[in-house]
């Protein structure tokens, strides 16, 4: 069975979705790695006996030293693919040049790169919201797009309903992309 490592920073709804839909069925989630000791996803992974590694970025005095530890930890699991699911760190080429990774981003890239993409997309004049799954490169949210999906904003759309639609698309598209990529490897 192929191995993946998931990186996350927050609630971990994508992490949980991947574990529930794919873990020990289509692939093995070898580890879930977070940079935040209080991330909600930690308990979700542990509840499914997925090993969790916490690498608190505040304990490192440079971006490079954090990235070296992150790379070393990822490589210790020898994953076939690294999946970034709500991982909120800008990475240097120390990591991005040395791993095969995909990322899910809550906008129709190249629109709304970087942080607060959901809010920016919601408050914009764009008629649609959407999500992207893309290869990770050294350029933030700039790697080649693998797949995207979108929806038309409702007239009475609230930020909450917009966010829920984004999550629903992510929970469908990200596992599909992972399976497809692992099949091709
Ligand atoms: C997701 O919407 C993901 O696209 C976004 O963080 C959220 C994490 O939710 N990622 C980014 O904005 C990366 N730039 P989750 O923790 O519930 O999976």
Tab-separated table of C-alpha atoms and ligand atoms in Angstrom:
chain	number	residue	atom	x	y	z
A	1	UNK	CA	0.000	0.000	0.000
A	2	UNK	CA	1.297	3.467	-0.882
A	3	UNK	CA	2.213	5.909	1.891
A	4	UNK	CA	1.318	9.553	2.304
A	5	UNK	CA	2.251	12.168	4.880
A	6	UNK	CA	-0.223	14.983	5.568
A	7	UNK	CA	0.826	18.451	6.750
A	8	UNK	CA	-1.764	20.612	8.544
A	9	UNK	CA	-2.012	23.615	10.876
A	10	UNK	CA	-5.621	23.975	11.963
A	11	UNK	CA	-8.944	22.204	12.372
A	12	UNK	CA	-7.950	19.398	10.076
A	13	UNK	CA	-11.280	18.760	8.358
A	14	UNK	CA	-9.392	17.792	5.183
A	15	UNK	CA	-7.020	15.644	7.222
A	16	UNK	CA	-9.957	13.819	8.837
A	17	UNK	CA	-11.722	13.427	5.507
A	18	UNK	CA	-8.647	11.837	3.913
A	19	UNK	CA	-8.228	9.493	6.891
A	20	UNK	CA	-11.908	8.484	6.867
A	21	UNK	CA	-12.193	7.968	3.125
A	22	UNK	CA	-8.750	6.594	2.144
A	23	UNK	CA	-6.672	5.451	5.139
A	24	UNK	CA	-6.019	1.672	5.115
A	25	UNK	CA	-8.363	1.345	2.137
A	26	UNK	CA	-6.578	3.060	-0.745
A	27	UNK	CA	-3.358	4.121	1.013
A	28	UNK	CA	-1.690	4.454	4.391
A	29	UNK	CA	-1.473	7.819	6.129
A	30	UNK	CA	2.002	7.241	7.581
A	31	UNK	CA	1.942	10.429	9.655
A	32	UNK	CA	0.227	13.763	10.144
A	33	UNK	CA	2.655	16.616	10.790
A	34	UNK	CA	1.685	19.991	12.238
A	35	UNK	CA	3.541	23.187	13.114
A	36	UNK	CA	0.918	24.160	15.729
A	37	UNK	CA	0.757	22.310	19.083
A	38	UNK	CA	-2.883	23.368	19.545
A	39	UNK	CA	-4.146	22.375	16.083
A	40	UNK	CA	-7.599	20.770	16.199
A	41	UNK	CA	-6.485	18.128	13.700
A	42	UNK	CA	-4.142	16.505	16.231
A	43	UNK	CA	-6.972	14.819	18.137
A	44	UNK	CA	-8.672	13.795	14.893
A	45	UNK	CA	-5.554	11.978	13.645
A	46	UNK	CA	-4.867	10.362	17.020
A	47	UNK	CA	-8.449	9.106	17.238
A	48	UNK	CA	-7.657	7.061	14.129
A	49	UNK	CA	-4.246	5.915	15.433
A	50	UNK	CA	-2.431	7.975	12.819
A	51	UNK	CA	0.983	9.029	14.213
A	52	UNK	CA	1.204	12.778	14.829
A	53	UNK	CA	4.426	14.791	14.745
A	54	UNK	CA	4.367	18.291	16.244
A	55	UNK	CA	7.136	20.598	15.067
A	56	UNK	CA	6.389	23.920	16.721
A	57	UNK	CA	7.803	26.608	14.433
A	58	UNK	CA	8.105	29.027	17.370
A	59	UNK	CA	10.929	26.836	18.743
A	60	UNK	CA	13.142	27.563	15.736
A	61	UNK	CA	15.084	30.738	15.231
A	62	UNK	CA	15.085	30.667	11.449
A	63	UNK	CA	12.781	29.574	8.666
A	64	UNK	CA	15.617	27.392	7.351
A	65	UNK	CA	16.170	25.497	10.612
A	66	UNK	CA	12.434	24.741	10.862
A	67	UNK	CA	12.419	23.581	7.243
A	68	UNK	CA	15.411	21.294	7.810
A	69	UNK	CA	13.626	19.602	10.710
A	70	UNK	CA	10.406	19.366	8.693
A	71	UNK	CA	12.212	17.802	5.723
A	72	UNK	CA	14.026	15.319	7.941
A	73	UNK	CA	10.745	14.317	9.617
A	74	UNK	CA	8.907	13.912	6.299
A	75	UNK	CA	11.768	11.844	4.835
A	76	UNK	CA	11.800	9.516	7.850
A	77	UNK	CA	8.425	8.190	6.609
A	78	UNK	CA	9.597	7.813	2.980
A	79	UNK	CA	6.196	8.905	1.641
A	80	UNK	CA	5.119	8.389	-1.967
A	81	UNK	CA	3.367	11.751	-1.750
A	82	UNK	CA	3.126	14.647	0.712
A	83	UNK	CA	-0.295	16.297	1.031
A	84	UNK	CA	-0.609	19.812	2.416
A	85	UNK	CA	-4.109	20.216	3.815
A	86	UNK	CA	-4.420	23.599	5.508
A	87	UNK	CA	-0.687	23.868	6.217
A	88	UNK	CA	-0.147	27.562	6.914
A	89	UNK	CA	3.616	27.984	6.543
A	90	UNK	CA	5.650	29.533	3.794
A	91	UNK	CA	8.294	26.965	2.910
A	92	UNK	CA	11.792	27.488	1.539
A	93	UNK	CA	13.349	25.423	-1.282
A	94	UNK	CA	14.965	23.299	1.478
A	95	UNK	CA	11.580	21.580	1.612
A	96	UNK	CA	9.937	22.387	-1.710
A	97	UNK	CA	12.907	21.200	-3.849
A	98	UNK	CA	13.164	17.907	-1.996
A	99	UNK	CA	9.648	16.519	-1.719
A	100	UNK	CA	6.794	15.564	-4.026
A	101	UNK	CA	3.881	17.503	-2.616
A	102	UNK	CA	0.414	18.733	-3.489
A	103	UNK	CA	-1.566	21.461	-1.768
A	104	UNK	CA	-5.241	22.314	-1.574
A	105	UNK	CA	-6.013	26.031	-1.820
A	106	UNK	CA	-9.463	27.590	-1.290
A	107	UNK	CA	-9.599	29.707	-4.449
A	108	UNK	CA	-9.491	29.405	-8.199
A	109	UNK	CA	-5.761	29.959	-8.636
A	110	UNK	CA	-4.104	32.112	-9.850
A	111	UNK	CA	-6.719	34.259	-8.099
A	112	UNK	CA	-6.249	34.964	-4.369
A	113	UNK	CA	-2.911	33.376	-3.595
A	114	UNK	CA	-1.666	33.414	0.014
A	115	UNK	CA	-3.543	33.830	3.280
A	116	UNK	CA	-7.217	34.699	3.829
A	117	UNK	CA	-8.107	33.375	0.368
A	118	UNK	CA	-11.664	32.475	1.378
A	119	UNK	CA	-12.405	35.971	2.693
A	120	UNK	CA	-10.734	37.644	-0.277
A	121	UNK	CA	-12.655	35.480	-2.727
A	122	UNK	CA	-15.971	35.952	-0.881
A	123	UNK	CA	-15.656	39.751	-0.759
A	124	UNK	CA	-14.419	40.058	-4.352
A	125	UNK	CA	-16.535	40.899	-7.391
A	126	UNK	CA	-15.908	37.396	-8.819
A	127	UNK	CA	-19.204	35.616	-9.468
A	128	UNK	CA	-17.749	32.232	-8.526
A	129	UNK	CA	-15.884	30.713	-5.618
A	130	UNK	CA	-13.766	27.619	-6.002
A	131	UNK	CA	-10.812	25.517	-5.005
A	132	UNK	CA	-7.567	24.297	-6.531
A	133	UNK	CA	-5.338	21.298	-5.969
A	134	UNK	CA	-1.842	22.058	-7.235
A	135	UNK	CA	1.728	20.828	-7.136
A	136	UNK	CA	3.864	22.540	-4.530
A	137	UNK	CA	6.753	24.574	-5.906
A	138	UNK	CA	9.041	27.191	-4.394
A	139	UNK	CA	6.537	29.876	-5.451
A	140	UNK	CA	3.732	30.307	-2.885
A	141	UNK	CA	0.518	28.786	-4.327
A	142	UNK	CA	2.244	28.982	-7.705
A	143	UNK	CA	2.847	25.349	-8.734
A	144	UNK	CA	1.061	23.680	-11.627
A	145	UNK	CA	-2.685	23.266	-11.087
A	146	UNK	CA	-3.831	19.623	-11.067
A	147	UNK	CA	-7.589	20.112	-10.720
A	148	UNK	CA	-10.115	22.822	-9.832
A	149	UNK	CA	-13.823	23.060	-9.158
A	150	UNK	CA	-16.133	26.005	-8.598
A	151	UNK	CA	-19.658	27.127	-7.740
A	152	UNK	CA	-21.669	30.253	-8.428
A	153	UNK	CA	-22.075	32.510	-5.386
A	154	UNK	CA	-25.677	32.558	-4.167
A	155	UNK	CA	-27.452	35.923	-3.963
A	156	UNK	CA	-27.838	35.611	-0.210
A	157	UNK	CA	-24.462	33.916	0.295
A	158	UNK	CA	-22.960	34.379	3.758
A	159	UNK	CA	-19.279	33.885	4.560
A	160	UNK	CA	-20.334	30.770	6.522
A	161	UNK	CA	-22.243	29.183	3.631
A	162	UNK	CA	-19.464	30.161	1.198
A	163	UNK	CA	-16.847	28.544	3.460
A	164	UNK	CA	-18.939	25.380	3.769
A	165	UNK	CA	-19.220	25.111	-0.031
A	166	UNK	CA	-15.434	25.488	-0.299
A	167	UNK	CA	-14.869	22.724	2.269
A	168	UNK	CA	-17.362	20.425	0.534
A	169	UNK	CA	-15.507	20.817	-2.766
A	170	UNK	CA	-12.158	20.243	-1.044
A	171	UNK	CA	-13.430	17.086	0.628
A	172	UNK	CA	-14.447	15.711	-2.754
A	173	UNK	CA	-11.562	16.858	-4.961
A	174	UNK	CA	-8.505	16.347	-2.734
A	175	UNK	CA	-8.995	12.578	-2.153
A	176	UNK	CA	-9.750	12.100	-5.868
A	177	UNK	CA	-6.519	13.894	-6.802
A	178	UNK	CA	-4.481	11.839	-4.303
A	179	UNK	CA	-5.812	8.537	-5.672
A	180	UNK	CA	-5.185	9.597	-9.255
A	181	UNK	CA	-1.596	10.685	-8.537
A	182	UNK	CA	-0.726	7.540	-6.581
A	183	UNK	CA	-2.108	5.397	-9.415
A	184	UNK	CA	0.244	7.077	-11.854
A	185	UNK	CA	3.311	6.519	-9.673
B	1	LIG	C1	-8.723	24.713	3.794
B	1	LIG	O1	-9.785	25.482	3.276
B	1	LIG	C2	-7.509	24.860	2.895
B	1	LIG	O2	-7.836	25.027	1.550
B	1	LIG	C3	-6.888	26.107	3.442
B	1	LIG	O3	-7.028	25.975	4.841
B	1	LIG	C4	-8.240	25.276	5.129
B	1	LIG	C5	-7.931	24.205	6.145
B	1	LIG	O4	-9.085	23.629	6.647
B	1	LIG	N1	-5.524	26.228	3.025
B	1	LIG	C6	-4.949	27.392	2.721
B	1	LIG	O5	-5.513	28.464	2.797
B	1	LIG	C7	-3.487	27.277	2.276
B	1	LIG	N2	-3.027	28.508	1.742
B	1	LIG	P1	-9.018	22.276	7.488
B	1	LIG	O6	-7.949	22.453	8.542
B	1	LIG	O7	-10.366	22.140	8.091
B	1	LIG	O8	-8.684	21.156	6.526
